[in-house]
Amino acid sequence: MLDKERIVEALAAEWDALDRLLTGLDDAQWEQDTTLPGWRVRDVAAHLIGTELMLSGEPTPDAGGDVESLPHVHNDIGARNERYVAHFRSQSHEAVLAKFREVTSARLASLRAMSDEEFHAPAMTPAGQQTYARFMRIRVFDCWMHEQDVRDAVGLPGGEQGECADLSVDEITTALGFVVGKRGGAPDGSSVTFDLGSRALHVAVDGRAKVVESLPGEASVRITLPLGVFTRLCGGRVDPEKALPSVAFDGDEALGEQLVTHLAFTI
């Protein structure tokens, strides 16, 4: 069972980190393009606000345009996200930041007040029918990834260590078997270790690929790369070919490159 206090306090820490990061940006940085198609830094902030408003039960605003036709909108979730982005685009940076503080403060109070029974109740999440606790861990992952989007856009690296990063990797790990077996096409009988420095993730393919605590022997390929490169590849934030110089392989290099170039899985 996912720990309520750990997840909620990680969200508090992540929202505080985002607050401090956004507060330090000048007007030009707020308008800087990110690697997310069609979005600037201000749009990332608007998306974060919008998701928490949605979780608070607020209705999605009318964007006043055909957001579904935008080339980077591929599904209903993307269209909903874009409506929030469009809604806040006419507002000042100061107003967007103030709304971010207001919404996250209210959400934090609500989460802390929830009973364990409510927090662990069944809920629909971006990963399908799970629990509200799982949804909130996904929120840690999403917010942390967007912090990295902002940092990359404005050239202010940081935030890649600590509880929020750890929980984000935990969330990625839930999809890693699918990513290695289905997207990466790792053959039956193979195995892989992702060495991220601070931790190692092992996947064995035995009929299907699954994450395991350890491997009985050497992995077919050991892939060593910085945690930030790994998470950006999983999030589809970087061109895998451009990331390869930051990756080292020990074992079946061809399999390793095949996996690294097919890590992206987020919507």
Coordinates of C-alpha atoms in Angstrom, one line a residue, residues 49 88 91-100:
I49 CA -3.0 24.7 -12.1
F88 CA -4.5 31.3 -18.5
Q91 CA -3.3 36.5 -17.7
S92 CA -0.1 38.0 -16.4
H93 CA 2.8 35.9 -15.0
E94 CA 2.1 37.3 -11.6
A95 CA -1.6 36.3 -11.8
V96 CA -0.7 32.8 -12.9
L97 CA 1.8 32.4 -10.1
A98 CA -0.7 33.7 -7.6
K99 CA -3.3 31.2 -8.9
F100 CA -0.7 28.4 -8.6

